[in-house]
Short mmCIF file of C-alpha atoms in Angstrom, two decimals:
data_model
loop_
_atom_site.label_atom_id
_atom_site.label_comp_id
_atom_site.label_asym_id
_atom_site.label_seq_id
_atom_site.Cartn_x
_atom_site.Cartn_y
_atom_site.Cartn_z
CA UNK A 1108 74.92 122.02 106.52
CA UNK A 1109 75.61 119.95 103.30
CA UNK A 1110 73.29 118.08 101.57
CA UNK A 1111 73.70 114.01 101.17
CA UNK A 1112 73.47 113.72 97.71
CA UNK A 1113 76.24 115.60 96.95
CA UNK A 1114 78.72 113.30 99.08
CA UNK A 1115 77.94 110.18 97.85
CA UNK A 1116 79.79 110.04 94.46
CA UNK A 1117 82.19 106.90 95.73
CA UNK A 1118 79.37 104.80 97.28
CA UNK A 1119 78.72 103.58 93.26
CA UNK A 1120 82.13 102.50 92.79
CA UNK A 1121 82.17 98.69 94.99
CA UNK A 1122 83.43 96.21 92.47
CA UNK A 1123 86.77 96.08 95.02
CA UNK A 1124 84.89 95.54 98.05
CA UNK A 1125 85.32 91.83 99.14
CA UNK A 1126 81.70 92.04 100.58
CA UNK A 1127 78.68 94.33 99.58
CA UNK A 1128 77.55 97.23 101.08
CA UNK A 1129 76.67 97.01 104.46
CA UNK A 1130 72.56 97.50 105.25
CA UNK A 1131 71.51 100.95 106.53
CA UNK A 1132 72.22 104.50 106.19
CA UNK A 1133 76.30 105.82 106.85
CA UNK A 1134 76.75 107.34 109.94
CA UNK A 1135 79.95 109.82 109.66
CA UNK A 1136 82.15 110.89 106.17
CA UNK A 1137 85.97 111.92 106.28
CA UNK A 1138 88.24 112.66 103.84
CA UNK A 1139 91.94 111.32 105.40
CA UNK A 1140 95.20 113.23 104.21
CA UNK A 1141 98.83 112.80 103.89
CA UNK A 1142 98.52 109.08 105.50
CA UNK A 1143 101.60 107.29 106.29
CA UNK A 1144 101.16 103.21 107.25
CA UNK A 1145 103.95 101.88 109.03
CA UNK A 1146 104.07 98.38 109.59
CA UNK A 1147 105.72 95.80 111.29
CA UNK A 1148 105.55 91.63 111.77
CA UNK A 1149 104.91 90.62 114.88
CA UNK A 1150 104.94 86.94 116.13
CA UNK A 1151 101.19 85.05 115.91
CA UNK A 1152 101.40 84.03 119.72
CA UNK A 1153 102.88 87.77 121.23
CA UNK A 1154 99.88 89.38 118.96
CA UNK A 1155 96.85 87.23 119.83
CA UNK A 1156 97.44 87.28 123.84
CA UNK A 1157 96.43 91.07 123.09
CA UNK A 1158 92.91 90.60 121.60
CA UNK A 1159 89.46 90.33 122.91
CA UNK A 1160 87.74 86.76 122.77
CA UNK A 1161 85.86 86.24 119.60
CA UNK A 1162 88.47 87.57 117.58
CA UNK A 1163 91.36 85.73 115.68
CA UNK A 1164 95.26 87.14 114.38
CA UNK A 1165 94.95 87.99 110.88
CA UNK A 1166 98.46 86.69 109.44
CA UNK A 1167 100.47 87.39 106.30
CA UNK A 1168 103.79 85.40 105.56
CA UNK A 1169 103.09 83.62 109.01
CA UNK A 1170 103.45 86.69 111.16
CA UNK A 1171 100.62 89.33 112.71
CA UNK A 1172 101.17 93.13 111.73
CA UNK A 1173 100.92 96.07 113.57
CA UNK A 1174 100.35 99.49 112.13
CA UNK A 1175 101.33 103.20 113.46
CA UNK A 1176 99.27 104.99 110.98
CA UNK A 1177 99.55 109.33 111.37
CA UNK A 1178 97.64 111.18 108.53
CA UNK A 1179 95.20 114.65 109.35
CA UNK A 1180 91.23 114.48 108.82
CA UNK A 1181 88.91 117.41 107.60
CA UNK A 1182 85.91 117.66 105.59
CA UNK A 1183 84.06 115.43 108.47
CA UNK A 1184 80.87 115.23 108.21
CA UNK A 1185 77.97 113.43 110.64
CA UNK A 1186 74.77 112.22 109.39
CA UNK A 1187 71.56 114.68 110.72
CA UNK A 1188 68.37 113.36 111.06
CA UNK A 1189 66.82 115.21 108.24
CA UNK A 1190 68.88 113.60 105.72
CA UNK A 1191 71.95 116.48 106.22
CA UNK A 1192 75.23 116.41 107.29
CA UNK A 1193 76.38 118.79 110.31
CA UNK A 1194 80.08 119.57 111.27
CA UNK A 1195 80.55 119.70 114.98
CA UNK A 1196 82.83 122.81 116.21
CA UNK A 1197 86.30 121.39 116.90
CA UNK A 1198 85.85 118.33 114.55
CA UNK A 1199 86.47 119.71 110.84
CA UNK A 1200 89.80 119.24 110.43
CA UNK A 1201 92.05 117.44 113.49
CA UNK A 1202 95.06 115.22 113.26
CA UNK A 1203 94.55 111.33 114.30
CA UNK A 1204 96.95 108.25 114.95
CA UNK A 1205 96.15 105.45 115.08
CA UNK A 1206 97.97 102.20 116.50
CA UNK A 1207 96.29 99.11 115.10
CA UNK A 1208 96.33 95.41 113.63
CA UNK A 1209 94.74 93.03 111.50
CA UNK A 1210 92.07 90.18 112.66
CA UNK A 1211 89.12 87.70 111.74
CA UNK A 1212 85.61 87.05 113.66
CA UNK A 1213 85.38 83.97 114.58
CA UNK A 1214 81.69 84.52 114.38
CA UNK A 1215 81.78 85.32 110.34
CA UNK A 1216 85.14 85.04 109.61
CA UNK A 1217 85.39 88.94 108.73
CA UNK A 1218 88.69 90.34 107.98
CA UNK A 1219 89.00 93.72 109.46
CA UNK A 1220 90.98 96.04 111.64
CA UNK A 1221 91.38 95.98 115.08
CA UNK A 1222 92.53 99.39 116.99
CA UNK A 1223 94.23 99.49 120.49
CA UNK A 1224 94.28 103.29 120.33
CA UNK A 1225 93.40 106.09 118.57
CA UNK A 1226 94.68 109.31 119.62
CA UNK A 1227 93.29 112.82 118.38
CA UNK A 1228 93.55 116.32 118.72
CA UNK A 1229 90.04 116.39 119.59
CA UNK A 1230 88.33 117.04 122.61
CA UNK A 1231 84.91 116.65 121.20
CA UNK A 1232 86.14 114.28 118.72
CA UNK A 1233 87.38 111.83 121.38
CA UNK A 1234 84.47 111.92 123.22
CA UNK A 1235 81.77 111.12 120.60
CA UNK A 1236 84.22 108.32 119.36
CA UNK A 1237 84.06 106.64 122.67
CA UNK A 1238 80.91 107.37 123.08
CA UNK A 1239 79.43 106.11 119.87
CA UNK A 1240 82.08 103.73 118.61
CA UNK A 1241 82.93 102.36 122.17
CA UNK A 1242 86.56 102.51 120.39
CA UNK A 1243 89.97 103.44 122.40
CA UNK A 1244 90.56 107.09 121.44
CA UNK A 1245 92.82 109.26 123.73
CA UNK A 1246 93.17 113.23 123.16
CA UNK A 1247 96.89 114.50 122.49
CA UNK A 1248 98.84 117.60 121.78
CA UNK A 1249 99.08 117.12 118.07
CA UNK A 1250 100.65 119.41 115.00
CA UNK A 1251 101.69 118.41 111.38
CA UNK A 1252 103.33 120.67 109.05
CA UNK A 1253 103.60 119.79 105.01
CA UNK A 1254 107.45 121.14 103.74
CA UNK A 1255 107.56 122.84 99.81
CA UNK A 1256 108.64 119.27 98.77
CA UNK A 1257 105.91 117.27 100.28
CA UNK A 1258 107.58 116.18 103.90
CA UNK A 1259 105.13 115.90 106.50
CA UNK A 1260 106.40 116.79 109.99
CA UNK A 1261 104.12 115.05 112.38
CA UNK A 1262 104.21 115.56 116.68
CA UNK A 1263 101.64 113.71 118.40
CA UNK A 1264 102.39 113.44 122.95
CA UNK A 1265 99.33 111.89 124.56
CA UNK A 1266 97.09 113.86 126.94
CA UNK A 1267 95.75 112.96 130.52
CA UNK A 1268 97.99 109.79 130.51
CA UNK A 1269 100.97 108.42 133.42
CA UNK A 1270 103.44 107.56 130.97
CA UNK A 1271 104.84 109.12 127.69
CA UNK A 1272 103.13 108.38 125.08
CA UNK A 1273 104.66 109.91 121.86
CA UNK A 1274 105.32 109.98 118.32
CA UNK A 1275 108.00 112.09 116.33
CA UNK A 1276 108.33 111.77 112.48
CA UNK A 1277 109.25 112.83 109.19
CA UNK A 1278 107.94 111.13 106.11
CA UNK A 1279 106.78 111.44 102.20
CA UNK A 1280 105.58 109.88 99.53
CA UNK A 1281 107.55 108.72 96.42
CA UNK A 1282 106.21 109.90 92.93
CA UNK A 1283 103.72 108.18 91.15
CA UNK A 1284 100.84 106.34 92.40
CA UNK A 1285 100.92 102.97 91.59
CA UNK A 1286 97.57 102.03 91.13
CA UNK A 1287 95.36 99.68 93.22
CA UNK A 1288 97.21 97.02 94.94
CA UNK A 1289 96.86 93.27 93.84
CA UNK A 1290 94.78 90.83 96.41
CA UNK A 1291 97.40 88.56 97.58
CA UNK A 1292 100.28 91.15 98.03
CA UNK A 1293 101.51 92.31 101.68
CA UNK A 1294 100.13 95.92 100.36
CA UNK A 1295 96.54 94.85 99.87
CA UNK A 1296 96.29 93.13 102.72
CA UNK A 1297 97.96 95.71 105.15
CA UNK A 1298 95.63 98.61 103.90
CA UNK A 1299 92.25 97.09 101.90
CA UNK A 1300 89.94 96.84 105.21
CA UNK A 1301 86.20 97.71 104.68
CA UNK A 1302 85.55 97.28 108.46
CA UNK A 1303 86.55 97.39 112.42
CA UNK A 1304 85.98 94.37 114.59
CA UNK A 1305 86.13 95.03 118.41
CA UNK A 1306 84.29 94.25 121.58
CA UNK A 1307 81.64 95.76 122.85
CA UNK A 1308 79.02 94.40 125.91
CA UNK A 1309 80.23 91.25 125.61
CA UNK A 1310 79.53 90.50 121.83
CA UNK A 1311 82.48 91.22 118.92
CA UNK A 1312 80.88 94.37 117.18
CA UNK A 1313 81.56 95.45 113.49
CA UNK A 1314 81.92 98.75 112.05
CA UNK A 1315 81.28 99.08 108.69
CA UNK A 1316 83.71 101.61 105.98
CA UNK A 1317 83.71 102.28 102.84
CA UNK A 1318 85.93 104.15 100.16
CA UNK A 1319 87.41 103.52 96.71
CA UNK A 1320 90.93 101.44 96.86
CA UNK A 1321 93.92 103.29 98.43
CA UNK A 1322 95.74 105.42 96.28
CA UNK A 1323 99.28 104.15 97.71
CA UNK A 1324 102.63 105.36 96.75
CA UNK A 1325 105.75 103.97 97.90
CA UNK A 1326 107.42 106.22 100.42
CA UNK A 1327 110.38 106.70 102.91
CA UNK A 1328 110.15 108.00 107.03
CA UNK A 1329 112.23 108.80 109.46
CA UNK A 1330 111.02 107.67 112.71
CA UNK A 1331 112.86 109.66 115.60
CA UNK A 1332 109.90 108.44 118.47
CA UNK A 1333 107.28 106.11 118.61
CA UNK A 1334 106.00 105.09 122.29
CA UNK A 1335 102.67 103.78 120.99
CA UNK A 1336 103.67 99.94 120.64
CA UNK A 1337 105.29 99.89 124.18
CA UNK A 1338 102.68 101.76 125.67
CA UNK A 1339 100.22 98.76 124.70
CA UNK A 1340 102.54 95.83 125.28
CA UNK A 1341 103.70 95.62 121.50
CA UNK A 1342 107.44 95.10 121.28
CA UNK A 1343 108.67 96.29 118.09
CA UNK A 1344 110.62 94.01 116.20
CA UNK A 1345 114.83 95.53 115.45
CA UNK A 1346 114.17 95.77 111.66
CA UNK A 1347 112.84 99.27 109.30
CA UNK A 1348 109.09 99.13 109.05
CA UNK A 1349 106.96 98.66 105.50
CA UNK A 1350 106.08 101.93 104.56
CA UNK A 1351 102.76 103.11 102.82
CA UNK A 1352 101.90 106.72 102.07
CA UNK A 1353 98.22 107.87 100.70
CA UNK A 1354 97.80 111.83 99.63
CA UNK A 1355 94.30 111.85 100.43
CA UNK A 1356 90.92 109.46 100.75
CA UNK A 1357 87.37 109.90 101.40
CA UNK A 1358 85.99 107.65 103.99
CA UNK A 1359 82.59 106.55 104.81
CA UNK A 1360 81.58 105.00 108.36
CA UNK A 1361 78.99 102.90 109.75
CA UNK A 1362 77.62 102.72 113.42
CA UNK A 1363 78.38 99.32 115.15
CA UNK A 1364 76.23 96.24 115.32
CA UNK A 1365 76.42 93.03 116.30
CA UNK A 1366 79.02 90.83 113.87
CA UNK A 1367 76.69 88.37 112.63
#
């Protein structure tokens, strides 16, 4: 067990945040590793069909944006009653992808993410999720390998599913980072989120995050399979995808409540 107080270093630093803090006491802390964002414009009108009522398309040069977003998780962390953290068994360190886009409440006009899957190599991580989040994780066979140079070989084939779901790639970041990216700039608003919006019981829910900005570096992939759009009625568009890589980031979550 680990105490609180020495975990909370980055909950000082919010002079990015577009809102404050939320209310309450964090529920879970990651840290998120060798993140590649891969993004893509989709058309406003083939994006919003795909979203729950209450929530809006989130748009950037006119177009919605979906994200295939493979990185590996450890140093997770859950909140304990007496004011310590406890690591599950089989939740430490697992790989996660996540397939997701960008959206406003129409109930406070939030900007957040919205997820329409999260797959993980987690049995017990995939259950708590669901459980506690209400979000769509799915448990897959899942491996990623880090080459001498960097390269990050990434597998992920979805589990207990009756179609092929998979995702094949090789990718890296290039050199320096580049500092925090500027509000207003595609980069900022693909990756600077400080929540999840879904919908949960019939009300749009919010998830609160927290962490310092992204540490992005430009960065190159190549994408040999990716069956996540299709497999959630997302037609890719024929053009190379905007590519984001992050070494590492600690991460801070909140339970859900009512968006209000």
């Amino acid at each position: 067990m680990e105490s609180i107080s020495s975990m909370t270093n980055s909950l000082g630093v919010v002079s990015h945040r577009p809102y404050p803090l939320p209310a309450g006491r964090w529920r879970m802390k990651q840290r998120w590793n060798d993140l590649l964002f891969a993004h893509w414009p989709i058309p406003v009108g083939e994006m919003a069909r795909l979203l729950p009522a209450g929530l809006d398309v989130d748009t950037f040069d006119g177009y919605a944006w979906v994200g295939v977003v493979p990185f590996w998780m450890d140093q997770v962390r859950t909140r304990a009653v007496d004011e310590r953290c406890v690591t599950f068994p089989g939740t430490a360190t697992f790989c996660e992808l996540n397939l997701r886009t960008y959206v406003r409440s129409q109930i406070t006009d939030r900007h957040g993410v919205y997820f329409f899957s999260l797959d993980a190599a987690s049995w017990l991580a995939v259950i708590g999720a669901r459980t506690v989040f209400h979000l769509p994780y799915f448990l897959a066979s899942m491996d990623q390998q880090i080459d001498a140079d960097g390269t990050v070989e990434y597998n992920s084939r979805r589990l207990l599913t009756g179609r092929s779901v998979r995702f094949k790639a090789r990718y890296r970041g290039l050199g320096q980072v580049a500092g925090p990216s500027r509000p207003g700039t595609l980069e900022h608003f693909l990756t600077e989120r400080y929540c999840l919006l879904t919908r949960h019981a019939g009300q749009v829910q919010v998830g609160h995050i927290h962490h310092l900005p992204w540490p992005l570096q430009a960065a190159e992939a190549e994408i040999s399979i990716n069956e996540l759009p299709a497999a959630h009625g997302i037609a890719l568009p024929d053009r190379p995808p905007v590519l984001h890589f992050a070494r590492k980031l600690d991460v801070y979550l909140w339970s859900l409540r009512e968006d209000q």
